[in-house]
mmCIF file of C-alpha atoms and ligand atoms in Angstrom:
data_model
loop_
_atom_site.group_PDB
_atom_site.id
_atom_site.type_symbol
_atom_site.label_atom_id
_atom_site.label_comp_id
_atom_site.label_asym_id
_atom_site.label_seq_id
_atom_site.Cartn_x
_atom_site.Cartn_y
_atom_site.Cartn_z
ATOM 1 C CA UNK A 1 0.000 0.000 0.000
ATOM 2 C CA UNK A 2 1.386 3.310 -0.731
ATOM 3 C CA UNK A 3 2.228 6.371 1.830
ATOM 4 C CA UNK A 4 -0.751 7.484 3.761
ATOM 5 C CA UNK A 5 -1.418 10.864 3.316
ATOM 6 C CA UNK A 6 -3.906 13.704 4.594
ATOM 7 C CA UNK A 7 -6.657 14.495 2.203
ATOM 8 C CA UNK A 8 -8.873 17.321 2.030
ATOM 9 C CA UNK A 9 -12.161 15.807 1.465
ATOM 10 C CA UNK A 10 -14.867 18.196 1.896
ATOM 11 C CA UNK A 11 -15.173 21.990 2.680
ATOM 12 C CA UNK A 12 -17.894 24.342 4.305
ATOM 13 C CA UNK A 13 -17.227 27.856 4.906
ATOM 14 C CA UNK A 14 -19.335 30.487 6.671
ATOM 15 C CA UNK A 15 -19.935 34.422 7.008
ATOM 16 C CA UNK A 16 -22.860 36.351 8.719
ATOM 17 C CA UNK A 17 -25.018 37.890 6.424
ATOM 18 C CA UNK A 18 -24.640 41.356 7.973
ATOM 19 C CA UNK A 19 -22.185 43.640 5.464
ATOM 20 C CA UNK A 20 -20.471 46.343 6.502
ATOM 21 C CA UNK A 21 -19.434 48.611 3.228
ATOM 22 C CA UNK A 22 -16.390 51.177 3.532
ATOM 23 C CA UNK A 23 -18.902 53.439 2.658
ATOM 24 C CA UNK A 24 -20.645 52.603 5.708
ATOM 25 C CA UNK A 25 -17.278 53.275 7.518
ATOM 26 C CA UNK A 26 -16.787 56.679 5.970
ATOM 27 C CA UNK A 27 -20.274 57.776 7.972
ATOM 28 C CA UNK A 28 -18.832 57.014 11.262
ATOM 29 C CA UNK A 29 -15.051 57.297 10.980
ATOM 30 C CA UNK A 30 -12.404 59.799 9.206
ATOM 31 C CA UNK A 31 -11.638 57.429 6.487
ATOM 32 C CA UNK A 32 -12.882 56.786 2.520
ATOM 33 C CA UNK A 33 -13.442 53.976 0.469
ATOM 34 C CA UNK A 34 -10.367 55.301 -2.110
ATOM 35 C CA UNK A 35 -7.887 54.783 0.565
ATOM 36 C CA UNK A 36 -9.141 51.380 1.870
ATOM 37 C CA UNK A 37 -9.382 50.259 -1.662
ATOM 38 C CA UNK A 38 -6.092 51.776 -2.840
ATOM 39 C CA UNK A 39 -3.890 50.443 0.539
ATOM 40 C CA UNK A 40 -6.141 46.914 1.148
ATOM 41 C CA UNK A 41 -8.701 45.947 -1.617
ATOM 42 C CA UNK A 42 -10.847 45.871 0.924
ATOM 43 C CA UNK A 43 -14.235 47.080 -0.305
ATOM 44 C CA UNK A 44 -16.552 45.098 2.127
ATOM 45 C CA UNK A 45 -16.690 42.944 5.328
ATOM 46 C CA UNK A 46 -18.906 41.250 7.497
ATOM 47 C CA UNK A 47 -19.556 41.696 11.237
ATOM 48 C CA UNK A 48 -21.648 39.741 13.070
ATOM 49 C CA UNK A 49 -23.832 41.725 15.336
ATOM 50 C CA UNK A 50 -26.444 39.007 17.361
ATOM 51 C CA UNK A 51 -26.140 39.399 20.961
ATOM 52 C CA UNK A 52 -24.358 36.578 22.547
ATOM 53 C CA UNK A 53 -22.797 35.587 19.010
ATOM 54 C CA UNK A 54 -19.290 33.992 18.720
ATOM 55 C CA UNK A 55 -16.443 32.022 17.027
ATOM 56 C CA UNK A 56 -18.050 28.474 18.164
ATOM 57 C CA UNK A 57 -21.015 29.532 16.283
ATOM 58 C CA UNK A 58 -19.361 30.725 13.317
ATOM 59 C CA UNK A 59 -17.556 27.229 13.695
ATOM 60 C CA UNK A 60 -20.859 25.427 14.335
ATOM 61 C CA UNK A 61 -21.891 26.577 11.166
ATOM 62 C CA UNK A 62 -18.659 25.388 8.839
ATOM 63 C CA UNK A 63 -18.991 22.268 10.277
ATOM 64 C CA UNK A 64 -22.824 21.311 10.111
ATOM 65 C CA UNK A 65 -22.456 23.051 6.357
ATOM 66 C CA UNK A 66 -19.520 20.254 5.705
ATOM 67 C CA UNK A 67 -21.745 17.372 7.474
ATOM 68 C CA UNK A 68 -24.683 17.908 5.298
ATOM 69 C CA UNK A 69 -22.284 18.090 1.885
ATOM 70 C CA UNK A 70 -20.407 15.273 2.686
ATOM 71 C CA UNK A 71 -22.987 12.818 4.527
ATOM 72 C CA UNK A 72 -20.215 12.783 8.088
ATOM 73 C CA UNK A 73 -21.994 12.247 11.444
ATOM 74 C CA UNK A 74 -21.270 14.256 14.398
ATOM 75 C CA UNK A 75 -20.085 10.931 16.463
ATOM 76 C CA UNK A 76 -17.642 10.012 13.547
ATOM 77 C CA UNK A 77 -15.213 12.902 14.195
ATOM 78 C CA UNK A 78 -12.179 11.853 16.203
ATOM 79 C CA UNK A 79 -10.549 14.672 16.499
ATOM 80 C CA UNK A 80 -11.766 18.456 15.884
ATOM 81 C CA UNK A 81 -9.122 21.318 16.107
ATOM 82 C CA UNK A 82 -10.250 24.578 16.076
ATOM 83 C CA UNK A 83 -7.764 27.435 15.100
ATOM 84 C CA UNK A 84 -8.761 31.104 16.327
ATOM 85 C CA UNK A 85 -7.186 34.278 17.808
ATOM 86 C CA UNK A 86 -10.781 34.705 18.823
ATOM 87 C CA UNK A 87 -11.842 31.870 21.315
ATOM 88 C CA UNK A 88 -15.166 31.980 22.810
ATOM 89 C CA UNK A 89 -13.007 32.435 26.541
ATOM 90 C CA UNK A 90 -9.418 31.984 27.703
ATOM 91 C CA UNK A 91 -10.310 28.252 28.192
ATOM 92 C CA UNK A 92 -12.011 25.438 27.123
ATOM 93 C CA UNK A 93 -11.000 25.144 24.125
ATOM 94 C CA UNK A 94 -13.263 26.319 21.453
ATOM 95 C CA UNK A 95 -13.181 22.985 19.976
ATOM 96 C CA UNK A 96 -14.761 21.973 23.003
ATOM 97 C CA UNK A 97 -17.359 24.646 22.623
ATOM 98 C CA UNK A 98 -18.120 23.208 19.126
ATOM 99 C CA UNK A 99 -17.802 19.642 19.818
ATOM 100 C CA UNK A 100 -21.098 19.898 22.470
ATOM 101 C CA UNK A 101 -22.772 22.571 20.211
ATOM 102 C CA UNK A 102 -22.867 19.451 17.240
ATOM 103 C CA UNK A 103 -22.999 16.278 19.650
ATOM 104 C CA UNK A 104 -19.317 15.078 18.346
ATOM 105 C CA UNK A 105 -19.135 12.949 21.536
ATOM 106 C CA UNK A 106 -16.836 10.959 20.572
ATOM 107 C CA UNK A 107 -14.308 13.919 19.363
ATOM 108 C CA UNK A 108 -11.396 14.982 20.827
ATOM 109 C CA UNK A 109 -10.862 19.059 20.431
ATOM 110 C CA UNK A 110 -8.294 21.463 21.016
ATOM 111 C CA UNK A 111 -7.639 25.002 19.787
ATOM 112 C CA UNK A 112 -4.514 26.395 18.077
ATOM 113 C CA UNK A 113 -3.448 29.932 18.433
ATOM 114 C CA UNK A 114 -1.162 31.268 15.279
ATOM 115 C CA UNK A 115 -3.437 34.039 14.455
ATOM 116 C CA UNK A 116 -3.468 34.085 10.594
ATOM 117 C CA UNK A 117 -1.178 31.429 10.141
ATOM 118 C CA UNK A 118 -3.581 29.323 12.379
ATOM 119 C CA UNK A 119 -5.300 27.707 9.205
ATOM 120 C CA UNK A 120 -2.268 26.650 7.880
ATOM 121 C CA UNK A 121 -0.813 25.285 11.184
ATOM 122 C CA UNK A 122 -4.453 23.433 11.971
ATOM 123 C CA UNK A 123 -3.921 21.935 8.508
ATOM 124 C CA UNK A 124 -0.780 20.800 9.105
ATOM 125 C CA UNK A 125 -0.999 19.456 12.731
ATOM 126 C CA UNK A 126 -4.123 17.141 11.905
ATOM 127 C CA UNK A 127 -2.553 15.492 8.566
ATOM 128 C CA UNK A 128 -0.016 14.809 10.782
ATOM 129 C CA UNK A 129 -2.443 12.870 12.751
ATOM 130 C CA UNK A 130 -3.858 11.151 9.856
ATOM 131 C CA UNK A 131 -0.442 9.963 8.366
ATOM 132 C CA UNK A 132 0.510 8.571 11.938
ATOM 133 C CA UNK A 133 -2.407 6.382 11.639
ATOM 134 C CA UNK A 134 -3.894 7.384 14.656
ATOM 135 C CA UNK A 135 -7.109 8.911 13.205
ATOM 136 C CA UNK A 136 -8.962 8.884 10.034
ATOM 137 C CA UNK A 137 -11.233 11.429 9.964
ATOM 138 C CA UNK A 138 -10.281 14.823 11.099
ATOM 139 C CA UNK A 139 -12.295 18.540 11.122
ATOM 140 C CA UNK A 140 -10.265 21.231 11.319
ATOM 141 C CA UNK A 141 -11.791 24.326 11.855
ATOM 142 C CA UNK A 142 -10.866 28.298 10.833
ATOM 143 C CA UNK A 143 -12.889 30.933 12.744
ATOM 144 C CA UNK A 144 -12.929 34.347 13.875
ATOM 145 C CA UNK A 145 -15.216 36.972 15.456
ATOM 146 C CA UNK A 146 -12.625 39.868 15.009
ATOM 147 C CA UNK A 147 -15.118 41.974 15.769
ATOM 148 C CA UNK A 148 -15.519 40.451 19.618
ATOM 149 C CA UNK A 149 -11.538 42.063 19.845
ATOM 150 C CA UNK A 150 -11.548 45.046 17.483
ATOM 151 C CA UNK A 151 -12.033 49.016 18.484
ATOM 152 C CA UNK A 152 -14.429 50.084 15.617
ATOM 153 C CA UNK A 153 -13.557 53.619 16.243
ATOM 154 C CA UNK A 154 -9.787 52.909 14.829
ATOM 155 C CA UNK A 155 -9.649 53.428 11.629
ATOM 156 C CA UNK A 156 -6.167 51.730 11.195
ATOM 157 C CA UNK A 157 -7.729 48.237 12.610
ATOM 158 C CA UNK A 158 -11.272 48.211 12.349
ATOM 159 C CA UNK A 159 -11.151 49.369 8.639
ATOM 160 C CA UNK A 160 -8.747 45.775 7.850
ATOM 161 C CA UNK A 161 -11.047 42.809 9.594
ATOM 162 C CA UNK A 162 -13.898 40.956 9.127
ATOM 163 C CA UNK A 163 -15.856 37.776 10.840
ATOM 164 C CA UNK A 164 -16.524 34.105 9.542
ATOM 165 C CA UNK A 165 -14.894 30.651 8.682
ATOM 166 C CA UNK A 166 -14.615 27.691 7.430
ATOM 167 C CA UNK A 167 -13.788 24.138 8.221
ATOM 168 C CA UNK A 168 -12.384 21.145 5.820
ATOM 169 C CA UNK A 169 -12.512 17.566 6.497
ATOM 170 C CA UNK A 170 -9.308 15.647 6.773
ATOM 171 C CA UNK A 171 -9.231 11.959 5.815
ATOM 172 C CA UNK A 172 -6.685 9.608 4.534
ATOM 173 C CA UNK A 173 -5.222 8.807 0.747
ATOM 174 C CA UNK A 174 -3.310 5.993 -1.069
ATOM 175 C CA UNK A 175 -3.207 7.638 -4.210
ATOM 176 C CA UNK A 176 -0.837 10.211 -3.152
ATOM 177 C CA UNK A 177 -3.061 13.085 -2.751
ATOM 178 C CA UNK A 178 -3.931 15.578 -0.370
ATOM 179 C CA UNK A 179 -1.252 17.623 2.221
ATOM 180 C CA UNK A 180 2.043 16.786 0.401
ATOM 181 C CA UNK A 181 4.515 19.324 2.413
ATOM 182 C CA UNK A 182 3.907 22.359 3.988
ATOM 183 C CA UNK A 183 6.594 24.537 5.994
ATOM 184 C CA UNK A 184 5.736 26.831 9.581
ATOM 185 C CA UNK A 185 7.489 29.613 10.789
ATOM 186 C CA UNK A 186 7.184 31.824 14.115
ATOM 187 C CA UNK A 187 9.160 34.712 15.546
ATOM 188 C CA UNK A 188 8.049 35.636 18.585
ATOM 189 C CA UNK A 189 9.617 38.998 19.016
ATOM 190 C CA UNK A 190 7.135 39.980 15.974
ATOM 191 C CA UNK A 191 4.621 40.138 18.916
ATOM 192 C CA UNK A 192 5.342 43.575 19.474
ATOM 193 C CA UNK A 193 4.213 44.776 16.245
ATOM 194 C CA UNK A 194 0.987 42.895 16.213
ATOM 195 C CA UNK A 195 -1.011 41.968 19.559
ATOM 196 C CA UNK A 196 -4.053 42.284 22.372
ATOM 197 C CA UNK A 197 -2.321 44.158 25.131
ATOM 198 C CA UNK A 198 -4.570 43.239 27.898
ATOM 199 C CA UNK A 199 -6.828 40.074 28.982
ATOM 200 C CA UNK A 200 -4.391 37.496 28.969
ATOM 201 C CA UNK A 201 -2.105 36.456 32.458
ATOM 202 C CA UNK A 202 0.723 39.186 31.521
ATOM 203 C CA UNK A 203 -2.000 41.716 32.300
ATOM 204 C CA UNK A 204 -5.397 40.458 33.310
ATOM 205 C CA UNK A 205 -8.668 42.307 32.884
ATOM 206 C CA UNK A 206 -9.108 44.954 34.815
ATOM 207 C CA UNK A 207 -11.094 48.367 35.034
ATOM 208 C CA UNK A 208 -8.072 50.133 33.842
ATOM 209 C CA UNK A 209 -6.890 48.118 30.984
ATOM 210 C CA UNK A 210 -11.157 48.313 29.957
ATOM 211 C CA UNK A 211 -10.629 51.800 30.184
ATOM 212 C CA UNK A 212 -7.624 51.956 28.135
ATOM 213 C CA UNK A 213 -9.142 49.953 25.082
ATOM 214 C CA UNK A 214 -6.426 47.422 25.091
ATOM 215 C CA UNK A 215 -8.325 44.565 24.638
ATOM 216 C CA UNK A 216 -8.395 45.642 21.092
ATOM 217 C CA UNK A 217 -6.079 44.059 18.151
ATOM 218 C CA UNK A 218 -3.022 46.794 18.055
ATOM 219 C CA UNK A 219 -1.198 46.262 15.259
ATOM 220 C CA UNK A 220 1.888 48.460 13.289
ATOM 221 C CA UNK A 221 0.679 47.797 10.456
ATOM 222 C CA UNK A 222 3.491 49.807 8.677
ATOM 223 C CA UNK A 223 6.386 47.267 10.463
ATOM 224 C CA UNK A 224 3.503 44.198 9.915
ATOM 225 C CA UNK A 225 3.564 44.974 6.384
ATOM 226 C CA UNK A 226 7.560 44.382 5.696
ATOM 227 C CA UNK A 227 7.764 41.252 7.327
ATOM 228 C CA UNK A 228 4.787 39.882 6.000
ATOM 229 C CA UNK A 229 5.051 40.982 1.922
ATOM 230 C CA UNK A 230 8.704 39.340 2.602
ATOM 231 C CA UNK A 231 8.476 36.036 4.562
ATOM 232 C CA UNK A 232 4.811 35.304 2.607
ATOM 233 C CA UNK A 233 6.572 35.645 -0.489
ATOM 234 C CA UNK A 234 9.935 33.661 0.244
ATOM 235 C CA UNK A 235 7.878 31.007 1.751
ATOM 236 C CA UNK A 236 5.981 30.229 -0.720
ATOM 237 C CA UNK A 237 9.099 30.294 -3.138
ATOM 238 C CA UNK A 238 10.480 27.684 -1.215
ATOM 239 C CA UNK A 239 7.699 25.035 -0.901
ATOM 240 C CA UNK A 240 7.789 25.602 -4.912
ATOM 241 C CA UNK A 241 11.786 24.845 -4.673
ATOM 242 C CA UNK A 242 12.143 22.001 -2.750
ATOM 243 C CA UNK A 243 8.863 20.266 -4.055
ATOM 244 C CA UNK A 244 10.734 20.744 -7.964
ATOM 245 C CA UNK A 245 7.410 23.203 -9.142
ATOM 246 C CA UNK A 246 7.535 25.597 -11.385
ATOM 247 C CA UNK A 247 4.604 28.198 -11.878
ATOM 248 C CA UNK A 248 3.143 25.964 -15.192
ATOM 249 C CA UNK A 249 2.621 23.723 -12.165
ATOM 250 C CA UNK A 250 0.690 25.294 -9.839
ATOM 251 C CA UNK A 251 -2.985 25.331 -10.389
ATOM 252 C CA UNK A 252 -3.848 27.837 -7.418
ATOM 253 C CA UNK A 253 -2.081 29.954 -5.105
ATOM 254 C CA UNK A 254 -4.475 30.289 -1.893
ATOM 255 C CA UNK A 255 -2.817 33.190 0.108
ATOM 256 C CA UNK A 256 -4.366 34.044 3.302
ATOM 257 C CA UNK A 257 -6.379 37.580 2.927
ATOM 258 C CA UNK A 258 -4.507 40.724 4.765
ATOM 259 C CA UNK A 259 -3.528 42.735 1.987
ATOM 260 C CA UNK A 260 -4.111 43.041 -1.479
ATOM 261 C CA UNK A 261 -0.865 44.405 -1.931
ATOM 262 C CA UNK A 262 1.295 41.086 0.261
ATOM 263 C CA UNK A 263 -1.338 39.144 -2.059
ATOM 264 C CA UNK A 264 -0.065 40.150 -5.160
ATOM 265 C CA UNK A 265 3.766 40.268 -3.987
ATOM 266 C CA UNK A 266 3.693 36.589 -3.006
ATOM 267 C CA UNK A 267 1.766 36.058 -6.380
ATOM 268 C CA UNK A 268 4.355 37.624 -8.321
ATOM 269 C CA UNK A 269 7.365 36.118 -6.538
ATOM 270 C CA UNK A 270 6.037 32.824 -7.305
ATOM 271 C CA UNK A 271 5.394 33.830 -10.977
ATOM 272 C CA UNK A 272 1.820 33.501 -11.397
ATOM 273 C CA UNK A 273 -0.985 34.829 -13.049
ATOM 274 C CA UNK A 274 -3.885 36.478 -11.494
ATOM 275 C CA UNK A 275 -6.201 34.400 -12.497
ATOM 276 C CA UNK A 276 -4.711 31.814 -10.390
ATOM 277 C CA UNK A 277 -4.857 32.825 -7.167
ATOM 278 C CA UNK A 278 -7.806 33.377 -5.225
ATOM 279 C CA UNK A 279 -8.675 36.776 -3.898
ATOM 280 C CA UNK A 280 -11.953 37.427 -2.077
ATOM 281 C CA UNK A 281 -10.723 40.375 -0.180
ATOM 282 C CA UNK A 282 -12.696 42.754 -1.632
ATOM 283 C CA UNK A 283 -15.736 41.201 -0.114
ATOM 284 C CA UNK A 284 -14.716 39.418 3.504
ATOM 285 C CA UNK A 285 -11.472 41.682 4.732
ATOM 286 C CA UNK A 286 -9.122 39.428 6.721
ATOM 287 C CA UNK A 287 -10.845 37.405 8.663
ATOM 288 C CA UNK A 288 -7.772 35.978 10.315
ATOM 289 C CA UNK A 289 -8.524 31.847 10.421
ATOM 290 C CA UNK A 290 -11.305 32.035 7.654
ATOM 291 C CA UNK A 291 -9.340 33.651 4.832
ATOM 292 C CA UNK A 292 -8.350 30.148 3.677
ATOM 293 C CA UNK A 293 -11.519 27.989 3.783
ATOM 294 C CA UNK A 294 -13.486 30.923 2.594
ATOM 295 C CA UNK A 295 -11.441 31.047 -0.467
ATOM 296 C CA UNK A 296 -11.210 26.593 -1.024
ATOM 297 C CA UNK A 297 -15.133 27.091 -0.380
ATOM 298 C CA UNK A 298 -15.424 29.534 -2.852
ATOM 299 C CA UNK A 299 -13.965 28.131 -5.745
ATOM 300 C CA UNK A 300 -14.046 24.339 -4.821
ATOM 301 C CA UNK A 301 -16.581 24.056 -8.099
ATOM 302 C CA UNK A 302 -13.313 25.160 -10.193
ATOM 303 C CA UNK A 303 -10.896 22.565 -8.248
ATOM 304 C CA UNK A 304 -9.870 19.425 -10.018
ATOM 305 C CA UNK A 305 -8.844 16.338 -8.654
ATOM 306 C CA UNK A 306 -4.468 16.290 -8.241
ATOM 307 C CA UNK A 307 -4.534 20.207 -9.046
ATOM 308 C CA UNK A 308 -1.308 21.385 -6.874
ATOM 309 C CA UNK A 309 -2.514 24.335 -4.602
ATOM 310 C CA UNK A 310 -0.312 26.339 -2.711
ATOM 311 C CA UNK A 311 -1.590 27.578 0.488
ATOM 312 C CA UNK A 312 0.618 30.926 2.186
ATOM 313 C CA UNK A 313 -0.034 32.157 5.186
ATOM 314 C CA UNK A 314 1.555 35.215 7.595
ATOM 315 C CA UNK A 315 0.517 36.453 10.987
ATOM 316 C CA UNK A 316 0.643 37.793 14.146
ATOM 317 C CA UNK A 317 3.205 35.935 16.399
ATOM 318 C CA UNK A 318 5.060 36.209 13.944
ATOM 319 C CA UNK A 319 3.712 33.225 12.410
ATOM 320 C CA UNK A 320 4.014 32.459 8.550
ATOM 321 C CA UNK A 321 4.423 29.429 6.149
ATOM 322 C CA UNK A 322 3.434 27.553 3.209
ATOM 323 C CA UNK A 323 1.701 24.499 2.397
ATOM 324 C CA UNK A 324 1.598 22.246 -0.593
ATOM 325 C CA UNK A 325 -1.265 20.198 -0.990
ATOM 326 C CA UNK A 326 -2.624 17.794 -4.490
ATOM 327 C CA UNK A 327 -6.751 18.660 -4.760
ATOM 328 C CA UNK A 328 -8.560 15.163 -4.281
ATOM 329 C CA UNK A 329 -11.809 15.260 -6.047
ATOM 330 C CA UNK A 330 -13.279 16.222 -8.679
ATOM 331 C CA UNK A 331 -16.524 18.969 -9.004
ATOM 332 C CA UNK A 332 -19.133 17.357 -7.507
HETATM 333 O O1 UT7 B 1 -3.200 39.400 8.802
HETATM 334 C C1 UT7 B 1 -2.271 39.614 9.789
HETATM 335 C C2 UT7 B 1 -1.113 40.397 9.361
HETATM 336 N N1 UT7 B 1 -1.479 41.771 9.088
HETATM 337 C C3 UT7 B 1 -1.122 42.335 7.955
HETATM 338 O O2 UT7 B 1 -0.556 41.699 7.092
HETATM 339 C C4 UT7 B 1 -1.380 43.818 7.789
HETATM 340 C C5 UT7 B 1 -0.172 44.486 7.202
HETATM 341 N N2 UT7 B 1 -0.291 45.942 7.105
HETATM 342 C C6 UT7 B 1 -1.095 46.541 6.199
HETATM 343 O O3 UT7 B 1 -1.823 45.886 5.480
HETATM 344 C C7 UT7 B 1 -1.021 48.041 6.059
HETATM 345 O O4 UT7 B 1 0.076 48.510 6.804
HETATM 346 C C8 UT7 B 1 -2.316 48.777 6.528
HETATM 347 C C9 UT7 B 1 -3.422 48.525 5.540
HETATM 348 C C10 UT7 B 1 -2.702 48.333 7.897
HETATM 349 C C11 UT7 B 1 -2.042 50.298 6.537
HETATM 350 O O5 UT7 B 1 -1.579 50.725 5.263
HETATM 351 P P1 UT7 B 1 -0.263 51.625 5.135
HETATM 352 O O6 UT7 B 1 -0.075 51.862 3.697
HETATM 353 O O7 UT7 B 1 0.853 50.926 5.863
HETATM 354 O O8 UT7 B 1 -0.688 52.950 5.833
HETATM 355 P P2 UT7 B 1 -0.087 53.671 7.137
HETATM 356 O O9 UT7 B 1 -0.484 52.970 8.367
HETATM 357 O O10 UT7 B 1 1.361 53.946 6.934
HETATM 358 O O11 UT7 B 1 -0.848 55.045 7.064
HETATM 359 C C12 UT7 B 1 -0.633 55.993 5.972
HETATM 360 C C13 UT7 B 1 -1.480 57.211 6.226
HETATM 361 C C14 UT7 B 1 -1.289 57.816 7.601
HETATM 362 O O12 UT7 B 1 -1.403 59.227 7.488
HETATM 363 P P3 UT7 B 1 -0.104 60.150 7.428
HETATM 364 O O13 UT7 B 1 0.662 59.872 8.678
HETATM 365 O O14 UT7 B 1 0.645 59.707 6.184
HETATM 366 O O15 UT7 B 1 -0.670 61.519 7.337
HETATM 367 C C15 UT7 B 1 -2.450 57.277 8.388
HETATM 368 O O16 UT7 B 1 -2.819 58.099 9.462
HETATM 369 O O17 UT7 B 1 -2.859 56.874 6.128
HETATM 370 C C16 UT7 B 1 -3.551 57.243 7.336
HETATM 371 N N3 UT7 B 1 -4.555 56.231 7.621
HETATM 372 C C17 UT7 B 1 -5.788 56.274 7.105
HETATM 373 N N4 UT7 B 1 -6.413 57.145 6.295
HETATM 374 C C18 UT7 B 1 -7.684 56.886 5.932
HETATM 375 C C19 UT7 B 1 -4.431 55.127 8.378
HETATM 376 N N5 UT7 B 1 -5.583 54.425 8.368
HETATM 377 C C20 UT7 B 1 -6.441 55.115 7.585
HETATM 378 C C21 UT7 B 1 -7.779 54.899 7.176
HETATM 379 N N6 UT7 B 1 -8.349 55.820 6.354
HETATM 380 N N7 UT7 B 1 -8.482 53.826 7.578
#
C-alpha cells in the first residue's frame, strides 16, 4: 500500500449575512473607500452583530455546512481542532465549545493559536495525525469573530477585519493526494508589532486596561507589512523549490487575505498569473482563520482532482508558512 497521506475531502465555509461597506465606515469614521481600496482591496466585510454571538457559532456553522455536503456524522469525528485568535473564553477550548454545540461525543478538540497562520498550522498538525495512523477522519476548523476584539472607532484596525470561517474535512489517501509538504514559521519577538495588550495572564482584565481599550487588536501595520510581503513571499518560493514546481505547475495559489498588496507580492514572486490565485478580499477583509476555507469554499466548483494548490499564510506571532497540498476530487 502506498504512503498514507492527509486528504482534504470536503469543505464548508461560513460568514454572517450582515455587510459592513467602507462606505458605511466613511459615515462614522475619518476614512474613505479610495484609501481602503487603494492600501487593502478591501471594499466590504462582514460583522456579526447578534447578541451573545461567537467564534463556536461561526464554527458550528462550517462544520454542520460540511456534514450535510459530505454525509459525516457528528459521532464520527475523532478529532476536531479549532484554530482562532478569537476563542469563545481563555479556556475550554473552542473545539470543546463546538464539539457539544454538534454532539461530536466521541471527538477529541483542542484550539490552536497562530493568528493568521492558524489555518495553515491546523492543517498541518491534523494530517499529521492522519499519516501517523492514529485517526482517520479529522475537522479542522478556521474561525474568527474579530469583531468580539476590534475598536471600531480605529480606523487603522477596524477598517482591515472581518468575521466568519470555514472548516475542511481531513481523511486519509493511497493515491498520493492531499497535504504533500507544507513549511511553519514563528518569531516571537514579531509580537510587538501585532497583539491584544490586555486580557491574557501578563495583564489580566481589569477596570483600567477596559478603560484603556487594550483589549483591542493593536497592530503596526506599517512594520507588519515588511515582514509579511517578505516572509509570505519567500515562503511560498520555497515550498515551490524544494517540491521541484515551477509556476506551469501550480494550479492555485491560496494566500491568506490581509492585503491586497502582500497578495499580489507573493503572487508575483512565485510567478503567477492572477487568475490563479484566489482573492476574495474585496468582499470578507481578513478574517484571520477564515481567509483560507473561505477562499477553497469559494472556488471548490473550479478545483480538479491532483490540481497542486499552494496555500501561504503570515501572521501575528510572527507566524508564517506555506503548504503544498494535491486537490482530491473532482466537481461534484
Ligand atoms: O493578517 C495579519 C497580518 N497583518 C497584515 O498583514 C497587515 C499588514 N499591514 C497593512 O496591510 C497596512 O500597513 C495597513 C493597511 C494596515 C495600513 O496601510 P499603510 O499603507 O501601511 O498605511 P499607514 O499605516 O502607513 O498610514 C498611511 C497614512 C497615515 O497618514 P499620514 O501619517 O501619512 O498623514 C495614516 O494616518 O494613512 C492614514 N490612515 C488612514 N487614512 C484613511 C491610516 N488608516 C487610515 C484609514 N483611512 N483607515
Amino acid at each position: 500500500m502506498n504512503k498514507t497521506t492527509a486528504a482534504i475531502t470536503g469543505i464548508f465555509a461560513w460568514a454572517p449575512d450582515n455587510v459592513v461597506t467602507n462606505f458605511d465606515l466613511e459615515k462614522v469614521m475619518d476614512t474613505n473607500d479610495e484609501w481602503i481600496t487603494t492600501r487593502t482591496g478591501i471594499k466590504e466585510r462582514r460583522w456579526m452583530v447578534e447578541p451573545g454571538s461567537a467564534t463556536s457559532d461561526i464554527g458550528v456553522e462550517a462544520v454542520n455546512g460540511l456534514m450535510k455536503k459530505t454525509g459525516l456524522k457528528p459521532e464520527e469525528i475523532e478529532l476536531l481542532i479549532c484554530c482562532t485568535a478569537t476563542p469563545d473564553m481563555a479556556f475550554p477550548a473552542t473545539a470543546n465549545i463546538i464539539t457539544d454545540k454538534i454532539g461530536a461525543k466521541n471527538a477529541a478538540g483542542y484550539d490552536i493559536s497562530a493568528a493568521c497562520s492558524g489555518f495553515l498550522f491546523g492543517v498541518t498538525t491534523g494530517a499529521k495525525f492522519i499519516e501517523a495512523g492514529m485517526y482517520k477522519k479529522v475537522v479542522i476548523v478556521g474561525a474568527d469573530k474579530m469583531t468580539s476584539i476590534l475598536d471600531i472607532e480605529d480606523r487603522a484596525t477596524s477598517i482591515i477585519f472581518g468575521d466568519g470561517g470555514g472548516a475542511v474535512l481531513l481523511e486519509p489517501n493511497h493515491d498520493g493526494l492531499g497535504v504533500i509538504d507544507s513549511i511553519m514559521h514563528s518569531d516571537g519577538a514579531g509580537r510587538h508589532f501585532l497583539h491584544q495588550k490586555a486580557g491574557g495572564s501578563a495583564k489580566p482584565a481589569s477596570i483600567e486596561t477596559v478603560t484603556n481599550k487594550e483589549h483591542y487588536v493593536y497592530q503596526e501595520g506599517k512594520t507588519v507589512f515588511k515582514f509579511a510581503v517578505t516572509n509570505m513571499a519567500n515562503t511560498a518560493a520555497e515550498i515551490m523549490e524544494r517540491n521541484h514546481l515551477v509556476a506551469d505547475d501550480i494550479a492555485w495559489l491560496v494566500p491568506h487575505q490581509a492585503n491586497k498588496r502582500i497578495i499580489d507580492a507573493t503572487r508575483e514572486r512565485m510567478g503567477l498569473d492572477e487568475a490563479k490565485t484566489m482573492v476574495n478580499i474585496q468582499r470578507y477583509g481578513n478574517t484571520t482563520n477564515g481567509t483560507i476555507p473561505l477562499c477553497l469554499h469559494e472556488w471548490e466548483s473550479q478545483l480538479k482532482k491532483g490540481d497542486n494548490i499552494i496555500w501561504a499564510a503570515f501572521g501575528g506571532g510572527f507566524t508564517w508558512g506555506a503548504l503544498y497540498l494535491k486537490w482530491a476530487y473532482d466537481p461534484k
